[in-house]
Amino acid sequence: MSTRSQVLELAILGRLRESPVHGYELRKHLNVTLGAFRTLSYGSLYPALRSLTERGLISAAEPRSSALGGRRARIVYHLTDDGREYLDSALASAEPTSWEDDAFDVRFTLFGSTDARTRLRILEGRRARMVERREKLRQSFRRTSRRMDAYTAELARHGLEQVEREVEWLEQVIDTERGTRGALDYGSLPTREPRDPTTSGDANGYSAPDVTQTKEQL
Amino acid sequence: MSTRSQVLELAILGRLRESPVHGYELRKHLNVTLGAFRTLSYGSLYPALRSLTERGLISAAEPRSSALGGRRARIVYHLTDDGREYLDSALASAEPTSWEDDAFDVRFTLFGSTDARTRLRILEGRRARMVERREKLRQSFRRTSRRMDAYTAELARHGLEQVEREVEWLEQVIDTERGTRGALDYGSLPTREPRDPTTSGDANGYSAPDVTQTKEQL
DNA sequence: GCCTACATGTAAATAGTTACATGATTGA
DNA sequence: TCAATCATGTAACTATTTACATGTAGGC
């Protein structure tokens, strides 16, 4: 059982691996990267930070107020050695909880700090899960579609389609992982409708960024 | 705020409009049609049924046990007049809560009992919501994509694509709605007898699918 | 002068799940 | 006979959100 708060903890530790941050900014970051729309409330974030601090995985640094002017003192959190150790072992695991709905996104986001074999195992686990879901949907759709009214059927069809696309996406990512064996280039992933390259130019064509160096440490 | 339980209530009443059912089967039905994967637990369902009963919107009929053999007595719930009235007014509304994530699916499922104008307003509200989300994602993607590592960016790109497809789907449904003005034809899908387009406003013209009958065969 | 964004936290309320209690029937 | 499915329910627990409390700084 990957409780939501465990996933949140992982996300926090993962972000803290990059650099220390304070709560307010952490929240903004998490709202952008994960969830996309799931809004992380302070009522979840701050208790999580406290819990992690109590367990010695992170540590709070009250900064010398000055320098930035008179803003309310920000409490900057950073990973402790224990925290880094804990995070590394968490990132090396590839159990079913890693490809559960919520957890998967977080794990994927942290693939930059995950070794290639673990990445592949998680991706394959996720794919198996999605295929399973797809089959279940297909079956229940075939069995019941003529007893459904048109709207219910259309919604089911659309839901099925979304899952099918999820599987296709995973397949492409897995292929890329297998092909490149570490050097990541997602610019080569086919986009559904080739977008106008003049807009935001490099949006699709980044060559492997700093990920490689982080990964090399493993 | 469409609380989850309010959405659940709507789904229950909507299903009961078709025909009376008992709790166990209601759960199965809701697990198939909505959610697709969100598992509705008894701990949610039965309290909801009790609450609806207490408010007089549904009523529980303890069936004469006989006839079916010795199974544990099933409690069959059916809509009361008050319940039908309440449901009808709920189905006639098209407020923002109708196109919130969870609520939308339920409302869409019940489009068969919703008049054409309300359907369109809900669909357009939903589309606006999705477009808004898409724009937010695009912006935050463009702003931050070069500061992200490849995996985070790829996940964001994929998320954006899913939302784009959602918008496209809505657009198609809206077109179909506009074109047919009541008679629904979602293409190759097995549909019941096409509705008479002249009776606008009340579109629930299908004969009730019989769920209880199959049980009797056992 | 007011609103928004920055910034941290807590208490109370609410929502939701899991585990349990109970028990019959069917099929392997 | 053992597991699975049918069938209803509750109590305890866990999780999550909302509202509140507090205060600064900068732009309009």
XYZ file of N, CA and C in Angstrom, chain A:
654
model
N 0.823 -1.218 0.000
C 0.000 0.000 0.000
C 0.855 1.264 0.000
N 0.834 1.908 -1.106
C 1.543 3.174 -1.129
C 0.588 4.273 -0.698
N 0.597 4.582 0.568
C -0.272 5.644 1.035
C 0.160 6.944 0.365
N -0.791 7.796 0.228
C -0.525 9.083 -0.397
C 0.600 9.823 0.283
N 0.640 9.734 1.592
C 1.666 10.499 2.306
C 3.049 9.906 2.082
N 3.133 8.617 1.843
C 4.428 8.024 1.546
C 4.942 8.504 0.199
N 4.024 8.609 -0.731
C 4.388 9.130 -2.043
C 4.838 10.580 -1.925
N 4.108 11.329 -1.110
C 4.474 12.731 -0.887
C 5.869 12.849 -0.302
N 6.147 11.994 0.661
C 7.480 12.009 1.270
C 8.573 11.759 0.243
N 8.323 10.787 -0.605
C 9.298 10.472 -1.641
C 9.530 11.673 -2.553
N 8.444 12.320 -2.901
C 8.540 13.485 -3.774
C 9.331 14.606 -3.102
N 9.091 14.785 -1.825
C 9.815 15.822 -1.087
C 11.307 15.512 -1.055
N 11.624 14.293 -0.648
C 13.031 13.905 -0.569
C 13.706 14.020 -1.931
N 12.971 13.607 -2.960
C 13.519 13.676 -4.306
C 13.853 15.104 -4.707
N 12.965 16.010 -4.389
C 13.221 17.411 -4.716
C 14.378 17.962 -3.909
N 14.441 17.556 -2.664
C 15.497 18.032 -1.785
C 16.863 17.507 -2.198
N 16.871 16.441 -2.961
C 18.139 15.908 -3.423
C 18.838 16.908 -4.337
N 18.043 17.583 -5.126
C 18.593 18.572 -6.057
C 19.216 19.757 -5.332
N 18.422 20.301 -4.435
C 18.896 21.458 -3.676
C 17.949 21.722 -2.518
N 18.423 22.401 -1.483
C 17.543 22.743 -0.358
C 16.453 23.711 -0.808
N 15.305 23.575 -0.246
C 14.206 24.513 -0.527
C 13.391 24.758 0.725
N 12.620 25.795 0.691
C 11.700 26.053 1.797
C 10.293 25.633 1.391
N 9.440 25.463 2.400
C 8.128 24.858 2.217
C 7.284 25.472 1.121
N 7.187 26.744 1.129
C 6.330 27.429 0.179
C 6.711 27.106 -1.260
N 8.010 27.124 -1.495
C 8.481 26.867 -2.847
C 8.325 25.395 -3.207
N 8.558 24.559 -2.221
C 8.379 23.121 -2.399
C 6.970 22.818 -2.874
N 6.024 23.471 -2.270
C 4.639 23.263 -2.638
C 4.399 23.662 -4.097
N 4.931 24.808 -4.466
C 4.765 25.256 -5.852
C 5.367 24.241 -6.812
N 6.562 23.800 -6.479
C 7.253 22.842 -7.331
C 6.452 21.554 -7.492
N 5.957 21.034 -6.381
C 5.217 19.785 -6.434
C 3.903 19.944 -7.189
N 3.291 21.107 -7.047
C 2.045 21.343 -7.778
C 2.273 21.404 -9.282
N 3.448 21.836 -9.685
C 3.726 21.923 -11.117
C 4.131 20.569 -11.685
N 5.117 19.954 -11.069
C 5.625 18.704 -11.646
C 4.609 17.570 -11.548
N 4.255 17.189 -10.355
C 3.273 16.119 -10.244
C 1.898 16.706 -10.358
N 0.960 15.851 -10.134
C -0.411 16.281 -10.034
C -0.897 17.088 -11.207
N -0.184 18.114 -11.551
C -0.633 18.997 -12.599
C -1.881 19.730 -12.127
N -2.786 19.036 -11.510
C -3.978 19.716 -11.016
C -4.248 19.391 -9.545
N -3.773 18.226 -9.099
C -3.977 17.914 -7.687
C -3.267 18.964 -6.839
N -4.023 19.654 -6.063
C -3.445 20.732 -5.285
C -2.971 20.223 -3.932
N -1.706 20.389 -3.705
C -1.129 19.986 -2.433
C -1.370 21.096 -1.414
N -2.051 20.768 -0.348
C -2.375 21.792 0.649
C -1.301 21.846 1.730
N -1.222 23.006 2.383
C -0.259 23.152 3.465
C -0.547 22.165 4.582
N -1.802 21.875 4.735
C -2.207 20.919 5.761
C -1.624 19.538 5.551
N -1.181 19.267 4.334
C -0.497 17.996 4.080
C 1.010 18.191 4.105
N 1.443 19.292 3.505
C 2.876 19.503 3.334
C 3.616 19.684 4.656
N 3.155 20.611 5.479
C 3.906 20.932 6.687
C 3.967 19.769 7.678
N 2.869 19.077 7.910
C 2.981 17.886 8.761
C 3.980 16.873 8.213
N 4.010 16.727 6.895
C 4.965 15.792 6.290
C 6.394 16.245 6.551
N 6.632 17.548 6.417
C 7.968 18.077 6.674
C 8.374 17.867 8.133
N 7.424 18.061 9.015
C 7.720 17.867 10.429
C 8.071 16.416 10.716
N 7.261 15.528 10.154
C 7.501 14.108 10.354
C 8.883 13.698 9.842
N 9.229 14.173 8.671
C 10.538 13.837 8.101
C 11.673 14.396 8.956
N 11.445 15.588 9.497
C 12.457 16.193 10.358
C 12.644 15.366 11.628
N 11.511 14.971 12.213
C 11.574 14.180 13.439
C 12.303 12.859 13.228
N 12.159 12.313 12.049
C 12.812 11.041 11.769
C 14.258 11.234 11.291
N 14.662 12.480 11.260
C 16.058 12.749 10.934
C 16.426 12.612 9.467
N 15.428 12.555 8.602
C 15.725 12.388 7.175
C 15.981 13.727 6.496
N 15.386 14.754 7.033
C 15.681 16.094 6.549
C 15.976 16.968 7.754
N 16.474 18.145 7.487
C 16.810 19.023 8.606
C 16.510 20.456 8.222
N 15.978 21.187 9.179
C 15.512 22.544 8.910
C 16.565 23.559 9.286
N 16.883 24.430 8.352
C 17.865 25.468 8.629
C 17.198 26.829 8.636
N 17.121 27.423 9.801
C 16.597 28.779 9.894
C 17.684 29.718 9.403
N 17.434 30.394 8.326
C 18.482 31.203 7.724
C 18.646 32.520 8.468
N 19.867 33.050 8.450
C 20.051 34.424 8.888
C 19.109 35.280 8.079
N 18.248 35.970 8.760
C 17.149 36.669 8.100
C 17.613 37.634 7.021
N 18.659 38.336 7.312
C 19.130 39.446 6.493
C 19.136 39.199 4.981
N 20.043 39.844 4.327
C 20.359 39.602 2.924
C 19.166 39.799 1.975
N 18.071 39.163 2.268
C 16.954 39.206 1.331
C 15.944 40.283 1.687
N 16.244 41.028 2.715
C 15.267 41.994 3.135
C 14.394 41.407 4.220
N 13.309 42.051 4.508
C 12.585 41.743 5.723
C 11.500 40.680 5.641
N 11.498 39.905 4.580
C 10.482 38.855 4.476
C 10.467 37.967 5.702
N 9.352 37.364 5.893
C 9.275 36.390 6.986
C 10.337 35.326 6.764
N 10.990 34.946 7.861
C 12.099 34.000 7.757
C 11.638 32.711 7.092
N 12.364 32.347 6.075
C 12.028 31.093 5.408
C 12.825 29.960 6.032
N 12.161 28.858 6.199
C 12.841 27.700 6.757
C 13.242 26.790 5.616
N 14.534 26.704 5.421
C 15.037 25.921 4.299
C 15.356 24.498 4.765
N 14.805 23.553 4.065
C 15.039 22.155 4.425
C 16.087 21.551 3.504
N 16.900 20.686 4.074
C 17.841 19.957 3.224
C 17.955 18.506 3.688
N 18.398 17.672 2.779
C 18.554 16.255 3.071
C 19.671 16.035 4.082
N 19.457 15.160 5.023
C 20.550 14.717 5.889
C 21.220 13.501 5.232
N 22.296 13.046 5.828
C 22.947 11.843 5.292
C 22.007 10.647 5.364
N 21.321 10.530 6.505
C 20.334 9.467 6.647
C 19.267 9.570 5.563
N 18.836 10.790 5.329
C 17.803 11.014 4.330
C 18.255 10.587 2.950
N 19.476 10.903 2.615
C 19.989 10.538 1.298
C 20.098 9.013 1.160
N 20.528 8.409 2.251
C 20.629 6.956 2.255
C 19.248 6.321 2.053
N 18.311 6.821 2.828
C 16.936 6.328 2.747
C 16.382 6.506 1.338
N 16.607 7.687 0.786
C 16.106 7.981 -0.553
C 16.730 7.057 -1.588
N 18.032 6.844 -1.478
C 18.694 5.986 -2.450
C 18.135 4.569 -2.430
N 17.902 4.060 -1.238
C 17.368 2.701 -1.178
C 15.926 2.673 -1.675
N 15.190 3.741 -1.410
C 13.817 3.812 -1.925
C 13.820 3.851 -3.452
N 14.763 4.593 -4.015
C 14.828 4.723 -5.471
C 15.350 3.458 -6.147
N 15.981 2.587 -5.368
C 16.493 1.338 -5.944
C 15.447 0.243 -5.941
N 14.336 0.472 -5.265
C 13.304 -0.566 -5.174
C 12.371 -0.511 -6.373
N 11.856 -1.688 -6.734
C 10.889 -1.743 -7.839
C 9.793 -2.734 -7.481
N 9.054 -2.400 -6.442
C 7.928 -3.249 -6.038
C 6.654 -2.743 -6.704
N 5.600 -3.536 -6.601
C 4.315 -3.111 -7.174
C 3.897 -1.716 -6.752
N 4.226 -1.329 -5.533
C 3.823 0.008 -5.091
C 4.437 1.100 -5.971
N 5.529 0.767 -6.655
C 6.192 1.771 -7.483
C 5.403 2.121 -8.737
N 4.526 1.211 -9.158
C 3.794 1.538 -10.383
C 2.296 1.721 -10.130
N 1.965 1.920 -8.893
C 0.596 2.306 -8.573
C 0.346 3.707 -9.136
N -0.915 4.034 -9.345
C -1.270 5.295 -9.997
C -0.484 6.512 -9.525
N -0.596 6.807 -8.256
C 0.041 8.025 -7.760
C 1.555 7.898 -7.724
N 2.001 6.753 -7.238
C 3.432 6.580 -7.030
C 4.202 6.628 -8.343
N 3.625 6.096 -9.398
C 4.365 5.991 -10.653
C 4.881 7.339 -11.141
N 4.022 8.322 -11.133
C 4.431 9.645 -11.605
C 5.632 10.166 -10.833
N 5.590 9.989 -9.529
C 6.694 10.463 -8.711
C 7.964 9.683 -9.022
N 7.825 8.370 -9.109
C 8.994 7.561 -9.432
C 9.577 7.961 -10.787
N 8.699 8.163 -11.757
C 9.159 8.535 -13.097
C 9.905 9.862 -13.063
N 9.351 10.796 -12.329
C 9.975 12.105 -12.179
C 11.387 11.991 -11.613
N 11.595 10.955 -10.806
C 12.903 10.787 -10.167
C 13.788 9.778 -10.911
N 13.406 9.437 -12.124
C 14.196 8.483 -12.909
C 15.620 8.981 -13.147
N 15.791 10.275 -13.119
C 17.120 10.843 -13.275
C 18.090 10.385 -12.192
N 17.544 9.980 -11.062
C 18.390 9.465 -9.978
C 18.167 7.967 -9.760
N 17.650 7.309 -10.758
C 17.352 5.877 -10.642
C 18.185 5.122 -11.668
N 18.697 3.959 -11.291
C 19.537 3.239 -12.244
C 18.685 2.560 -13.321
N 19.332 2.266 -14.435
C 18.624 1.829 -15.639
C 17.807 0.567 -15.421
N 18.334 -0.371 -14.664
C 17.607 -1.624 -14.492
C 16.315 -1.404 -13.710
N 16.404 -0.610 -12.680
C 15.208 -0.307 -11.885
C 14.181 0.453 -12.716
N 14.665 1.387 -13.494
C 13.747 2.133 -14.365
C 12.941 1.186 -15.236
N 13.648 0.247 -15.843
C 12.994 -0.672 -16.762
C 11.998 -1.564 -16.038
N 12.370 -2.003 -14.843
C 11.453 -2.872 -14.117
C 10.182 -2.128 -13.731
N 10.341 -0.888 -13.338
C 9.160 -0.093 -12.981
C 8.284 0.147 -14.200
N 8.927 0.477 -15.307
C 8.161 0.740 -16.529
C 7.404 -0.499 -16.978
N 8.058 -1.657 -16.869
C 7.392 -2.883 -17.286
C 6.263 -3.261 -16.334
N 6.487 -3.019 -15.054
C 5.424 -3.255 -14.090
C 4.226 -2.364 -14.369
N 4.521 -1.126 -14.669
C 3.451 -0.186 -14.983
C 2.694 -0.615 -16.233
N 3.459 -1.034 -17.223
C 2.809 -1.475 -18.457
C 1.892 -2.667 -18.196
N 2.389 -3.637 -17.445
C 1.575 -4.813 -17.125
C 0.270 -4.388 -16.440
N 0.400 -3.447 -15.557
C -0.768 -2.948 -14.834
C -1.765 -2.301 -15.779
N -1.268 -1.524 -16.693
C -2.138 -0.820 -17.632
C -2.774 -1.786 -18.634
N -1.999 -2.781 -19.046
C -2.538 -3.792 -19.964
C -3.662 -4.551 -19.289
N -3.428 -4.897 -18.043
C -4.442 -5.577 -17.241
C -5.722 -4.746 -17.178
N -5.545 -3.487 -16.909
C -6.691 -2.590 -16.827
C -7.407 -2.498 -18.175
N -6.606 -2.419 -19.213
C -7.176 -2.331 -20.556
C -8.025 -3.554 -20.868
N -7.495 -4.723 -20.539
C -8.226 -5.954 -20.832
C -9.532 -6.019 -20.055
N -9.461 -5.599 -18.819
C -10.657 -5.605 -17.990
C -11.718 -4.680 -18.588
N -11.265 -3.530 -19.031
C -12.190 -2.576 -19.628
C -12.781 -3.110 -20.925
N -11.907 -3.717 -21.740
C -12.392 -4.264 -23.007
C -13.453 -5.324 -22.779
N -13.155 -6.203 -21.847
C -14.107 -7.265 -21.556
C -15.434 -6.715 -21.062
N -15.357 -5.860 -20.070
C -16.604 -5.358 -19.496
C -17.338 -4.493 -20.507
N -16.590 -3.895 -21.412
C -17.223 -3.111 -22.463
C -17.979 -4.015 -23.429
N -17.334 -5.075 -23.854
C -17.974 -6.002 -24.785
C -19.179 -6.678 -24.161
N -19.025 -7.031 -22.897
C -20.107 -7.747 -22.232
C -21.340 -6.877 -22.075
N -21.118 -5.600 -21.744
C -22.265 -4.806 -21.331
C -22.662 -3.712 -22.300
N -21.893 -3.535 -23.357
C -22.124 -2.348 -24.171
C -23.523 -2.309 -24.793
N -24.114 -3.455 -25.026
C -25.441 -3.346 -25.650
C -26.551 -3.184 -24.620
N -26.171 -3.318 -23.353
C -27.164 -3.026 -22.331
C -27.043 -1.582 -21.849
N -25.971 -0.923 -22.294
C -25.776 0.467 -21.889
C -26.487 1.397 -22.859
N -26.805 2.563 -22.395
C -27.277 3.571 -23.330
C -26.062 4.186 -24.010
N -26.314 4.962 -25.036
C -25.240 5.466 -25.889
C -24.217 6.288 -25.115
N -24.651 7.091 -24.173
C -23.723 7.962 -23.465
C -22.781 7.173 -22.554
N -23.346 6.250 -21.815
C -22.498 5.423 -20.952
C -21.471 4.669 -21.783
N -21.934 4.142 -22.927
C -21.031 3.401 -23.797
C -19.926 4.304 -24.336
N -20.299 5.517 -24.730
C -19.315 6.438 -25.282
C -18.265 6.820 -24.232
N -18.712 7.019 -23.017
C -17.766 7.328 -21.950
C -16.815 6.161 -21.709
N -17.358 4.970 -21.726
C -16.535 3.780 -21.524
C -15.517 3.641 -22.659
N -15.992 3.896 -23.874
C -15.103 3.798 -25.027
C -13.954 4.802 -24.903
N -14.300 5.991 -24.530
C -13.285 7.021 -24.379
C -12.288 6.669 -23.276
N -12.798 6.151 -22.171
C -11.921 5.731 -21.088
C -10.966 4.642 -21.538
N -11.498 3.706 -22.292
C -10.674 2.627 -22.822
C -9.579 3.175 -23.721
N -9.949 4.123 -24.549
C -8.988 4.727 -25.462
C -7.838 5.395 -24.706
N -8.178 6.073 -23.641
C -7.143 6.731 -22.849
C -6.166 5.712 -22.275
N -6.693 4.592 -21.811
C -5.811 3.557 -21.265
C -4.951 2.961 -22.371
N -5.543 2.776 -23.542
C -4.766 2.251 -24.669
C -3.594 3.171 -24.994
N -3.843 4.454 -24.940
C -2.780 5.414 -25.229
C -1.704 5.389 -24.160
N -2.149 5.172 -22.938
C -1.195 5.062 -21.835
C -0.240 3.892 -22.104
N -0.792 2.794 -22.559
C 0.030 1.619 -22.866
C 1.003 1.944 -23.992
N 0.503 2.595 -25.020
C 1.377 2.955 -26.150
C 2.528 3.849 -25.711
N 2.191 4.795 -24.882
C 3.230 5.699 -24.384
C 4.299 4.921 -23.624
N 3.857 4.040 -22.740
C 4.801 3.230 -21.971
C 5.676 2.394 -22.894
N 5.057 1.857 -23.926
C 5.805 1.042 -24.875
C 6.916 1.869 -25.527
N 6.588 3.090 -25.892
C 7.590 3.961 -26.508
C 8.712 4.308 -25.537
N 8.330 4.591 -24.323
C 9.352 4.928 -23.326
C 10.261 3.729 -23.078
N 9.656 2.560 -22.989
C 10.442 1.339 -22.772
C 11.405 1.113 -23.933
N 10.902 1.302 -25.140
C 11.770 1.165 -26.319
C 12.954 2.119 -26.244
N 12.651 3.355 -25.915
C 13.712 4.353 -25.807
C 14.739 3.943 -24.757
N 14.239 3.487 -23.626
C 15.130 3.044 -22.554
C 16.027 1.904 -23.027
N 15.443 0.943 -23.693
C 16.190 -0.223 -24.167
C 17.192 0.175 -25.227
N 16.770 1.067 -26.089
C 17.624 1.447 -27.198
C 18.836 2.243 -26.772
N 18.632 3.126 -25.855
C 19.722 4.050 -25.552
C 20.590 3.590 -24.395
N 20.064 2.656 -23.620
C 20.847 2.127 -22.495
C 21.462 3.211 -21.633
N 20.703 4.208 -21.405
C 21.210 5.186 -20.454
C 21.216 6.606 -20.969
N 21.670 6.779 -22.177
C 21.639 8.131 -22.725
C 20.224 8.424 -23.193
N 19.590 9.391 -22.585
C 18.178 9.602 -22.812
C 17.969 10.676 -23.829
N 17.126 10.363 -24.767
C 16.756 11.398 -25.704
C 15.291 11.265 -26.039
N 14.498 12.092 -25.427
C 13.079 12.004 -25.665
C 12.640 12.911 -26.799
N 13.591 13.495 -27.446
C 13.248 14.271 -28.625
C 12.852 13.349 -29.760
N 13.301 12.110 -29.678
C 13.021 11.160 -30.755
C 11.668 10.492 -30.621
N 11.019 10.695 -29.494
C 9.698 10.104 -29.343
C 8.732 10.761 -30.306
N 8.014 9.929 -31.039
C 7.083 10.505 -32.000
C 5.927 11.197 -31.302
N 5.700 12.402 -31.674
C 4.529 13.083 -31.137
C 3.374 12.806 -32.072
N 2.199 12.828 -31.502
C 1.019 12.439 -32.259
C 0.844 13.307 -33.502
N 0.748 14.594 -33.248
C 0.691 15.514 -34.365
C 1.969 16.328 -34.322
N 2.802 16.158 -35.287
C 4.062 16.903 -35.285
C 3.775 18.398 -35.145
N 4.273 18.949 -34.090
C 3.955 20.329 -33.800
C 4.826 21.274 -34.604
N 4.331 22.450 -34.758
C 5.082 23.489 -35.447
C 6.411 23.726 -34.747
N 7.511 23.485 -35.436
C 8.816 23.560 -34.774
C 9.246 24.994 -34.468
N 8.604 25.926 -35.109
C 9.020 27.316 -34.900
C 8.563 27.834 -33.542
N 7.458 27.278 -33.028
C 7.010 27.720 -31.724
C 7.841 27.038 -30.656
N 8.402 27.833 -29.824
C 9.184 27.366 -28.676
C 10.252 26.356 -29.061
N 10.706 26.494 -30.243
C 11.791 25.728 -30.828
C 12.240 24.442 -30.166
N 12.923 24.537 -29.081
C 13.574 23.374 -28.520
C 12.668 22.559 -27.619
N 11.408 22.906 -27.564
C 10.515 22.260 -26.614
C 10.500 20.745 -26.760
N 10.694 20.290 -27.975
C 10.665 18.855 -28.169
C 12.040 18.238 -28.365
N 12.970 19.054 -28.673
C 14.227 18.479 -29.123
C 15.407 18.604 -28.184
N 15.136 18.505 -26.903
C 16.288 18.609 -26.023
C 17.142 17.355 -26.120
N 18.401 17.563 -26.121
C 19.293 16.428 -25.947
C 19.420 16.217 -24.443
N 19.838 15.043 -24.111
C 19.893 14.687 -22.694
C 20.555 15.767 -21.858
N 19.817 16.318 -20.916
C 20.347 17.393 -20.085
C 21.198 16.824 -18.949
N 21.214 17.563 -17.885
C 22.036 17.212 -16.739
C 21.708 15.871 -16.102
N 20.673 15.237 -16.615
C 20.276 13.964 -16.030
C 21.425 12.978 -16.042
N 22.118 12.988 -17.150
C 23.172 11.997 -17.334
C 24.205 12.047 -16.227
N 24.526 13.233 -15.813
C 25.565 13.308 -14.796
C 25.073 12.783 -13.451
N 23.825 13.093 -13.135
C 23.283 12.573 -11.884
C 23.265 11.056 -11.912
N 22.891 10.563 -13.060
C 22.729 9.125 -13.198
C 24.072 8.407 -13.129
N 25.067 9.057 -13.649
C 26.389 8.439 -13.689
C 26.894 8.057 -12.304
N 26.362 8.769 -11.308
C 26.824 8.498 -9.949
C 26.412 7.128 -9.450
N 25.406 6.555 -10.052
C 24.871 5.303 -9.525
C 25.749 4.116 -9.835
